[in-house]
PDB file of C-alpha atoms in Angstrom:
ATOM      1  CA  UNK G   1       5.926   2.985 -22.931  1.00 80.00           C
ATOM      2  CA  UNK G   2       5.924   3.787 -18.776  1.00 86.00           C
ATOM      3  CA  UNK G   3       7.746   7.106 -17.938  1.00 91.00           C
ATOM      4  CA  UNK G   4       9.361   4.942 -15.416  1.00 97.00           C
ATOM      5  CA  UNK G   5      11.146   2.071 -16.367  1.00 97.00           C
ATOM      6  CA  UNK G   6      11.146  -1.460 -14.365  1.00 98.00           C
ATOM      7  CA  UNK G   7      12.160  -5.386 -15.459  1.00 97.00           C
ATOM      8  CA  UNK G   8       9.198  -6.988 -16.613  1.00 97.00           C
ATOM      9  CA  UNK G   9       9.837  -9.697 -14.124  1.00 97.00           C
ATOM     10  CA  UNK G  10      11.895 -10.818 -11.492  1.00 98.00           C
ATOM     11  CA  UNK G  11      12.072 -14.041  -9.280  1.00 97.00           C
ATOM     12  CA  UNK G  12      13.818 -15.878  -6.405  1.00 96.00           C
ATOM     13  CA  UNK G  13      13.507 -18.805  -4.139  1.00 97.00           C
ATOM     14  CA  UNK G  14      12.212 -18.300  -0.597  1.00 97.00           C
ATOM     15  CA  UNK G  15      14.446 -17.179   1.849  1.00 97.00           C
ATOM     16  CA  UNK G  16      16.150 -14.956  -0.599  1.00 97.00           C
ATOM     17  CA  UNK G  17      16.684 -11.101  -1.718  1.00 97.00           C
ATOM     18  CA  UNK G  18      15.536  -9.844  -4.705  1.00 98.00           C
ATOM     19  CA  UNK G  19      15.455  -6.573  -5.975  1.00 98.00           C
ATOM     20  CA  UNK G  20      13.367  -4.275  -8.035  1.00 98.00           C
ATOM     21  CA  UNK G  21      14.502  -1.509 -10.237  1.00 98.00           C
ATOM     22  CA  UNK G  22      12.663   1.639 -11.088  1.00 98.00           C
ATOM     23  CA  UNK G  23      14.558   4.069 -13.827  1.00 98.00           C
ATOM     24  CA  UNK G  24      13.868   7.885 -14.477  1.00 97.00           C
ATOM     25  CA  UNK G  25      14.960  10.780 -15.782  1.00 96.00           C
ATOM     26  CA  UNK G  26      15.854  14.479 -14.866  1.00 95.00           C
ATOM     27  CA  UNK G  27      12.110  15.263 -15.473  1.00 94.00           C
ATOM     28  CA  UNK G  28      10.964  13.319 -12.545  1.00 95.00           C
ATOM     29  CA  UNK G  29      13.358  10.971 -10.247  1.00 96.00           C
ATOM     30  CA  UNK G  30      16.091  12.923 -10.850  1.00 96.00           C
ATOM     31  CA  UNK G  31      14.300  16.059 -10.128  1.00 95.00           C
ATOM     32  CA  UNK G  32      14.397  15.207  -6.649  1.00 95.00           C
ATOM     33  CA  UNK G  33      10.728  14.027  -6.517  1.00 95.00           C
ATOM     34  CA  UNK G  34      10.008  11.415  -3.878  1.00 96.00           C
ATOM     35  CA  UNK G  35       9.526   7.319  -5.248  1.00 98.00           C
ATOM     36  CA  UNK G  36       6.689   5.542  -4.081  1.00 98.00           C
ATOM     37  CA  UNK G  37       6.318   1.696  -4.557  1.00 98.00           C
ATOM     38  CA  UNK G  38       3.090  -0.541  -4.405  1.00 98.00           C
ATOM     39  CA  UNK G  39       2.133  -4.097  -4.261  1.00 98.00           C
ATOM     40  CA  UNK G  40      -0.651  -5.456  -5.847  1.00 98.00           C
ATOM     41  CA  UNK G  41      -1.616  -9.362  -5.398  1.00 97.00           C
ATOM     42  CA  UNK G  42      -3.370 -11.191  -7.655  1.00 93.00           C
ATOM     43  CA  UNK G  43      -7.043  -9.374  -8.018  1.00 93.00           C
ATOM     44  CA  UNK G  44      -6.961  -7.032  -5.530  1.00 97.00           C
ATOM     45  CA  UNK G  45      -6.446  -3.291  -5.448  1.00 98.00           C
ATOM     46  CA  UNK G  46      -2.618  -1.696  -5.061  1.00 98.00           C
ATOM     47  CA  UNK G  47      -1.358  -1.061  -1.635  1.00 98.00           C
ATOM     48  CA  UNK G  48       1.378   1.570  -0.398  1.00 98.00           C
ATOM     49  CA  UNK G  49       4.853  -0.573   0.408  1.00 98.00           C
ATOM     50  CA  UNK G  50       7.318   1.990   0.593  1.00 98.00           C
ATOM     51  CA  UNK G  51       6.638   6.272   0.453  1.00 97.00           C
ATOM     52  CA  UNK G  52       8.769   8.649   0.086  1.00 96.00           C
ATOM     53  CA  UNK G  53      11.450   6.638  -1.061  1.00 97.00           C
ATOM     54  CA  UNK G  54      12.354   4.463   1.944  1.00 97.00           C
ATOM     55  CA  UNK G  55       9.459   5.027   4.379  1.00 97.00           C
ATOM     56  CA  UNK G  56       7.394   1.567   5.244  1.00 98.00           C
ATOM     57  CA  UNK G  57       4.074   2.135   6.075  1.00 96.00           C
ATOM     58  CA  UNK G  58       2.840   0.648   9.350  1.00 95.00           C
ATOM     59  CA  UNK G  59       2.299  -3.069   8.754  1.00 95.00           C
ATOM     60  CA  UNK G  60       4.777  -3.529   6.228  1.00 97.00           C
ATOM     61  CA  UNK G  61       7.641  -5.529   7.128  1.00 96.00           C
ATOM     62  CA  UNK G  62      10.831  -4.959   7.620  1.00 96.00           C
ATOM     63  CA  UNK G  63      11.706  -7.115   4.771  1.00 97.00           C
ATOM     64  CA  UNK G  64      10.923  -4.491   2.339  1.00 98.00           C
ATOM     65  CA  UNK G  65      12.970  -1.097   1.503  1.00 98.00           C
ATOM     66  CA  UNK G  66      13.553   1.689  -0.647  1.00 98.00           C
ATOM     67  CA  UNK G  67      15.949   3.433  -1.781  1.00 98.00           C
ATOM     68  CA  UNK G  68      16.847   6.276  -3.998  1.00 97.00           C
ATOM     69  CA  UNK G  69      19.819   7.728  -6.268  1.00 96.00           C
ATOM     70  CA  UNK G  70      20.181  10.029  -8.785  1.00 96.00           C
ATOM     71  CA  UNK G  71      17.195   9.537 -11.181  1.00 97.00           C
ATOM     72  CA  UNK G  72      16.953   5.605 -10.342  1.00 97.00           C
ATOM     73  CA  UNK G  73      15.081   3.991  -7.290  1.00 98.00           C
ATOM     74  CA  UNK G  74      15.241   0.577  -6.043  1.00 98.00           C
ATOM     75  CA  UNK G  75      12.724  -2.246  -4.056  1.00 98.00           C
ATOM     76  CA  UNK G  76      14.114  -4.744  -2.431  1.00 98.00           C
ATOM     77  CA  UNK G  77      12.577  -7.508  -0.617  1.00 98.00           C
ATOM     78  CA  UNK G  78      14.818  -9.635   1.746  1.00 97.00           C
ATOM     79  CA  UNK G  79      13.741 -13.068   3.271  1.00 97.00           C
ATOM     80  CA  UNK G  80      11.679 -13.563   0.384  1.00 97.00           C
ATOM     81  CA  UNK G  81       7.734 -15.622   0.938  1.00 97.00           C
ATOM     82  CA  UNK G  82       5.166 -17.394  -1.397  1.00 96.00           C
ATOM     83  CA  UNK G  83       3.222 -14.441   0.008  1.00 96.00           C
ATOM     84  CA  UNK G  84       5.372 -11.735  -1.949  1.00 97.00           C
ATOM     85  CA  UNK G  85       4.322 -13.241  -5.132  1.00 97.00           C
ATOM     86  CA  UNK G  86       3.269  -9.994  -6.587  1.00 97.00           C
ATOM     87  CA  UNK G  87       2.884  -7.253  -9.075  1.00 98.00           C
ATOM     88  CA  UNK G  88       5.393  -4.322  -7.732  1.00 98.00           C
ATOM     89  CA  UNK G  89       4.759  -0.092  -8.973  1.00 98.00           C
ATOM     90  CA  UNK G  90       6.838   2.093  -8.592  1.00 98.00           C
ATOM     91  CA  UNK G  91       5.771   6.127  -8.837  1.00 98.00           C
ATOM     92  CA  UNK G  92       6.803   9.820  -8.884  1.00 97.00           C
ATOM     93  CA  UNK G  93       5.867  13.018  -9.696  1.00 94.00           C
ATOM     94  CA  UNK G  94       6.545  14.647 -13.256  1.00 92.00           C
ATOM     95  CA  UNK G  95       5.592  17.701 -14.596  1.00 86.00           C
ATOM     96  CA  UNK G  96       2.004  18.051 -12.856  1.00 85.00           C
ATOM     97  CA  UNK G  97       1.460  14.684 -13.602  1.00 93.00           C
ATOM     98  CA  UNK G  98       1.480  11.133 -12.042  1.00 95.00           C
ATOM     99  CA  UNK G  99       3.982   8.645 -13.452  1.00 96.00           C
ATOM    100  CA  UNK G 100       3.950   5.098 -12.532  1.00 97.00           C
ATOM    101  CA  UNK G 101       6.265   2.555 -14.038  1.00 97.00           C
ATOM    102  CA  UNK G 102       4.983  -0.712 -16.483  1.00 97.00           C
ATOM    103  CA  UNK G 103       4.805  -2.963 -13.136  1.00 97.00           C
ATOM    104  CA  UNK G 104       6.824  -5.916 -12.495  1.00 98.00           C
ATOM    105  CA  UNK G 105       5.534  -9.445 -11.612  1.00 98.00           C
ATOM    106  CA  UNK G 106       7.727 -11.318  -8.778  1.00 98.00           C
ATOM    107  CA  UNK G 107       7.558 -14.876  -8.889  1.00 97.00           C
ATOM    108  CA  UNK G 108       8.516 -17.152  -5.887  1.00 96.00           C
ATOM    109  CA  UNK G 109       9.974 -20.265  -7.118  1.00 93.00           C
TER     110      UNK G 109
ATOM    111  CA  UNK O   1     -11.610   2.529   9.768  1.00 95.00           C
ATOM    112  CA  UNK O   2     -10.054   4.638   5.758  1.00 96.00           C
ATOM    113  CA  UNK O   3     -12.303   3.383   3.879  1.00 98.00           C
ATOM    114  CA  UNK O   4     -12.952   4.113  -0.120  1.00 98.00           C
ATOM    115  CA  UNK O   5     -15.554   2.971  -2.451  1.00 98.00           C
ATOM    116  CA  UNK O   6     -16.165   3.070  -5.708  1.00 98.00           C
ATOM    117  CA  UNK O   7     -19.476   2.544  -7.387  1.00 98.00           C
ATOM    118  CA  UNK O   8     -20.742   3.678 -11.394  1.00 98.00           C
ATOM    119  CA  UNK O   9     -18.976   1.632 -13.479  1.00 97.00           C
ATOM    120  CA  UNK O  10     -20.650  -0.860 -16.150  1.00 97.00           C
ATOM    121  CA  UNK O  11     -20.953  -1.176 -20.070  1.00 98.00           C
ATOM    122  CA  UNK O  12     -21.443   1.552 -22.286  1.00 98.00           C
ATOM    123  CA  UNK O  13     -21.160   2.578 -25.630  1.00 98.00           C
ATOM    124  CA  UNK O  14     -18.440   4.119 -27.656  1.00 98.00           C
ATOM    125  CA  UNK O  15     -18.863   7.983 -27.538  1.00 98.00           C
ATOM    126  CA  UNK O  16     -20.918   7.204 -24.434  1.00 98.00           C
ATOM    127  CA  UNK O  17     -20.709   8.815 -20.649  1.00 98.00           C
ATOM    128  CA  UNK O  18     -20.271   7.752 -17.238  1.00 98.00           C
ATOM    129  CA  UNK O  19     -20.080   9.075 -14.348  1.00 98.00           C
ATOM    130  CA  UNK O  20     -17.930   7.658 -11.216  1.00 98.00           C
ATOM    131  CA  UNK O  21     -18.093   7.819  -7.516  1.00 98.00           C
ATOM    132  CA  UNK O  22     -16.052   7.169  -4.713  1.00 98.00           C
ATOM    133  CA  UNK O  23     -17.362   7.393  -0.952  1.00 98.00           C
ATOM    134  CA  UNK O  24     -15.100   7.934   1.620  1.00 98.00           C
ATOM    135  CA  UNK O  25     -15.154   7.356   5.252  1.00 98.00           C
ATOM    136  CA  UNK O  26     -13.431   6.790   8.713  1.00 97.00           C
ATOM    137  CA  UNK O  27     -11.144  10.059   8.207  1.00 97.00           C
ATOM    138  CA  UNK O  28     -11.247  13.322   7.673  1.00 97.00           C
ATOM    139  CA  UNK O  29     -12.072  13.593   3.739  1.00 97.00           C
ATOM    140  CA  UNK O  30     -11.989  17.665   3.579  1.00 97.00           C
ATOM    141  CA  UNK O  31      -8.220  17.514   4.360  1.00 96.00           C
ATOM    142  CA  UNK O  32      -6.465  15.092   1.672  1.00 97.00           C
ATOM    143  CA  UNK O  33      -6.136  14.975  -2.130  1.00 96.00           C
ATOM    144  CA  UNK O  34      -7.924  12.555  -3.935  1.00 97.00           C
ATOM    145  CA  UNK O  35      -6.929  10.564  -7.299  1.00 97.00           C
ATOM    146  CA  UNK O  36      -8.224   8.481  -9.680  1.00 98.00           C
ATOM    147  CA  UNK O  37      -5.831   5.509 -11.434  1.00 98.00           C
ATOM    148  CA  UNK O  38      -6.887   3.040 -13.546  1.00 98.00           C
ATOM    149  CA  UNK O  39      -5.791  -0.286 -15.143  1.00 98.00           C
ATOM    150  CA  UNK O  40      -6.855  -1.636 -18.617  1.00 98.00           C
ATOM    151  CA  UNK O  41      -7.170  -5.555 -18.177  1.00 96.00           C
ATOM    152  CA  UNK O  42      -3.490  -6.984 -17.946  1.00 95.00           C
ATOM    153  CA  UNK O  43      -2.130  -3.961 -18.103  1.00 96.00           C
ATOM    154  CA  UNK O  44      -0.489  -1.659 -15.559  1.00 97.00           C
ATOM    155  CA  UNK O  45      -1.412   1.637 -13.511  1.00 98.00           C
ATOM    156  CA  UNK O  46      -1.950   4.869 -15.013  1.00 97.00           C
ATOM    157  CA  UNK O  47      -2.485   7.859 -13.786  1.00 97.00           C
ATOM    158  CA  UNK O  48      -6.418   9.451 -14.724  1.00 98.00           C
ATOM    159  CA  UNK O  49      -6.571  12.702 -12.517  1.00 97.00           C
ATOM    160  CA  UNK O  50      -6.097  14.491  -9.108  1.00 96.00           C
ATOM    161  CA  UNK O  51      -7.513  16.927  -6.975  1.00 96.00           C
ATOM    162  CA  UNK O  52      -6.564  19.445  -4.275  1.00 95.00           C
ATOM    163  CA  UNK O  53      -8.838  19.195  -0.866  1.00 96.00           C
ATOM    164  CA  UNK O  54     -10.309  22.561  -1.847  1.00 96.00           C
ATOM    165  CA  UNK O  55     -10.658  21.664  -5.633  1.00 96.00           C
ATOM    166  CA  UNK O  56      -7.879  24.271  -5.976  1.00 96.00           C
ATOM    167  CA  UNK O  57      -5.863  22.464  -8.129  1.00 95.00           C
ATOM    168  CA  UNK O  58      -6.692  19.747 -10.515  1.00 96.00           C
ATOM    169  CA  UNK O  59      -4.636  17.926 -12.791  1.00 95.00           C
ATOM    170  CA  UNK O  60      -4.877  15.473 -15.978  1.00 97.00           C
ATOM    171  CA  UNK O  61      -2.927  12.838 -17.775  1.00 96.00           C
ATOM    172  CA  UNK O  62      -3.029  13.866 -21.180  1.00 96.00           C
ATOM    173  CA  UNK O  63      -5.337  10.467 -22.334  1.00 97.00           C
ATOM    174  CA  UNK O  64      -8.359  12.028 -20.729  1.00 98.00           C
ATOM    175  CA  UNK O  65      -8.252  15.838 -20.446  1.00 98.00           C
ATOM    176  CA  UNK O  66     -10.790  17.757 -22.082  1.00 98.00           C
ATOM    177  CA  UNK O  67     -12.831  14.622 -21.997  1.00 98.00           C
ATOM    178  CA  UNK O  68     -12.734  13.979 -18.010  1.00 98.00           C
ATOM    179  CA  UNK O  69     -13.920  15.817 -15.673  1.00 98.00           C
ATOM    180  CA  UNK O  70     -13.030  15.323 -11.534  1.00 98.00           C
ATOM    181  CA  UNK O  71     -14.792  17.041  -8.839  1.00 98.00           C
ATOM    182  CA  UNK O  72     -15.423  16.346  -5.176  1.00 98.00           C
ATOM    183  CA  UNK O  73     -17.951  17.408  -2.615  1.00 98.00           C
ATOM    184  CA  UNK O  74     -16.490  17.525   1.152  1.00 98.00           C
ATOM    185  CA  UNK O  75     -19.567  17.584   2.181  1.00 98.00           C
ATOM    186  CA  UNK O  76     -20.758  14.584   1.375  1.00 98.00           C
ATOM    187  CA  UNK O  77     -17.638  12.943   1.474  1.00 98.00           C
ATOM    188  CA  UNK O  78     -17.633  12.023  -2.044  1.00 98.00           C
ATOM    189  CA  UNK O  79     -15.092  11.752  -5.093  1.00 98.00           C
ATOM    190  CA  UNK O  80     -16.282  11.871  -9.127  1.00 98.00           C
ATOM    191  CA  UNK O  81     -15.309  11.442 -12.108  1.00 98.00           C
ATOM    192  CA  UNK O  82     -17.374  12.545 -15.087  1.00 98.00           C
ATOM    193  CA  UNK O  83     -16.245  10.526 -17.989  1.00 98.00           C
ATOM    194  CA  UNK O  84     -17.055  11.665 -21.506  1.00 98.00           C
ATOM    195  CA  UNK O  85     -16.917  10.397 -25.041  1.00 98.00           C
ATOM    196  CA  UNK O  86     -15.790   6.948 -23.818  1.00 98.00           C
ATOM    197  CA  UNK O  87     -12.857   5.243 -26.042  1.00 98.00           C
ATOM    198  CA  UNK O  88     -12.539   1.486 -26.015  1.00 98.00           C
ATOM    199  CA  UNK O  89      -9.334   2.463 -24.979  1.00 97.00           C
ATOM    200  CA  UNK O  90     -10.906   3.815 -21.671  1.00 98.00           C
ATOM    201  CA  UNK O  91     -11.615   0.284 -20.305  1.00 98.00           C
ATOM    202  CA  UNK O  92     -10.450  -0.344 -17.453  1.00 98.00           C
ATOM    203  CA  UNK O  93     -10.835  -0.985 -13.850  1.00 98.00           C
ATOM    204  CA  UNK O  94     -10.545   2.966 -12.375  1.00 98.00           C
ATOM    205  CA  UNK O  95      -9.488   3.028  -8.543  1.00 98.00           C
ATOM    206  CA  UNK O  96      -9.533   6.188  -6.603  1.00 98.00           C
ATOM    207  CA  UNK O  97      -6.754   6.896  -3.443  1.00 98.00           C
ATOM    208  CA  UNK O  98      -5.887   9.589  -1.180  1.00 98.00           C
ATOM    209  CA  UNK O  99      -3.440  11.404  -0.908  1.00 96.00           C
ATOM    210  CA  UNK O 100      -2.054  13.805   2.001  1.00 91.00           C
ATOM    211  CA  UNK O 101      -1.369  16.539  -0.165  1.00 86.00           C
ATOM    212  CA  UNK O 102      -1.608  16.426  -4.411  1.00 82.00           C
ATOM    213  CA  UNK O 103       2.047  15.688  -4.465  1.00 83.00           C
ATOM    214  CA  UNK O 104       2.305  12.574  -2.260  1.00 89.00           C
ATOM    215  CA  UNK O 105       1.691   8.944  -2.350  1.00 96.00           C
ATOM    216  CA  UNK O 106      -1.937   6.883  -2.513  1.00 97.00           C
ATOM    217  CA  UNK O 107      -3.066   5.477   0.459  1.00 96.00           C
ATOM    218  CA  UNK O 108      -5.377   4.019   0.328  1.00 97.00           C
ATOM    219  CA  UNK O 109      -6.870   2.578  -2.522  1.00 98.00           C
ATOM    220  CA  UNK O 110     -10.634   2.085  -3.101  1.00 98.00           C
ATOM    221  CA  UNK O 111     -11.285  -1.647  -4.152  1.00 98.00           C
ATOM    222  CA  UNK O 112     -12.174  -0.409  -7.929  1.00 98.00           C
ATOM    223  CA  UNK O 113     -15.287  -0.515 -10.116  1.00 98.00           C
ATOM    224  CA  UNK O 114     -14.897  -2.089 -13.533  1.00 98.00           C
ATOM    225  CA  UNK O 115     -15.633   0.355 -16.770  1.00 98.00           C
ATOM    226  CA  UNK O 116     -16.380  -1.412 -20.231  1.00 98.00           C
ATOM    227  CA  UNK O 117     -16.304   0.689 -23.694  1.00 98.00           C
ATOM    228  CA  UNK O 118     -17.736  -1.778 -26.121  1.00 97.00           C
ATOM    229  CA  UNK O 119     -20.403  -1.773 -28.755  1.00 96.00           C
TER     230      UNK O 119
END
């Protein structure tokens, strides 16, 4: 059971948005503690998408964002590629501890 | 070029020990955070440990602490992580990352070195 609560899964054809839910509580999210998000493709290591709750690394593209409200964040993904196909994480900060939530697979159809 | 790798992991024993390394290069490794995450086959991230870029503060999920033991040497531009009385429930593929300050996000993340609790 994940501190932070996403959908197991999520898909969408290409060329379309999809987005990614990441739920909290007053503990962490709603603390005011920042949301981080990673993608991790199929055997390889997690990589930052989004920091401090809307903040794209260089190299990401503009087809991903963040936001944040209350003690919920969200990922979406716009213009959506076979490439996405993906394992998304989101993350915060709770109590002197690390949270991340249970993942979510996105499947291009 | 950031660069972080992992090295130590392999099979060993229930009640067993291990320790973990992480190298780091192509920044400046005295000045960020460093973490360690793992993920059980299938499964998703969690959260092992983290540590200050003085060793000033050091932090443990609850799974691991008094069992786990993180350290760093800036000198040598190194990471650890000294596991102890292994669980089967400890196997996993452990990552570390950096981070710009303990509170902040991982980037970026070593490639990961496999650890297997099994008699």
């Amino acid at each position: 059971q994940s501190v932070l609560t996403q959908p197991p899964s999520v898909s969408g054809a290409p060329g379309q948005r999809v987005t990614i839910s990441c739920t909290g509580s007053s503990s962490n999210i709603g603390a005011g503690y920042d949301v981080h998000w990673y993608q991790q493709l199929p055997g390889t290591a997690p990589k930052l998408l989004i920091y401090g709750n809307s903040n794209r690394p260089s190299g990401v593209p503009d087809r991903f964002s963040g936001s944040k409200s209350g003690t919920s964040a969200s990922l979406a993904i716009t213009g959506l590629q076979a490439e996405d196909e993906a394992d998304y994480y989101c993350q915060s900060y709770d109590s002197s501890r690390w949270v991340f939530g249970g993942g979510t697979k996105l499947t291009v159809l | 070029e950031v660069q972080l790798v992992e090295s130590g992991g392999g099979l060993v024993k229930p009640g067993g020990s291990l320790r973990l390394s992480c190298a780091a290069s192509g920044f400046t490794f005295s000045s960020y955070s460093m973490n360690w995450v793992r993920q059980a086959p299938g499964k998703g991230l969690e959260w092992v440990s983290s540590i200050s870029s003085s060793s000033s503060y050091i932090y443990y999920a609850d799974s691991v602490k008094g069992r786990f033991t993180i350290s760093r040497d800036n000198a040598k531009n190194s990471l650890y992580l000294q596991m102890n009385s292994l669980r089967a429930e400890d196997t996993a593929v452990y990552y570390c990352a950096r981070s710009p300050t303990v509170t902040d996000w991982f980037d970026p993340w070593g490639q990961g070195t496999l650890v297997t609790v099994s008699s």
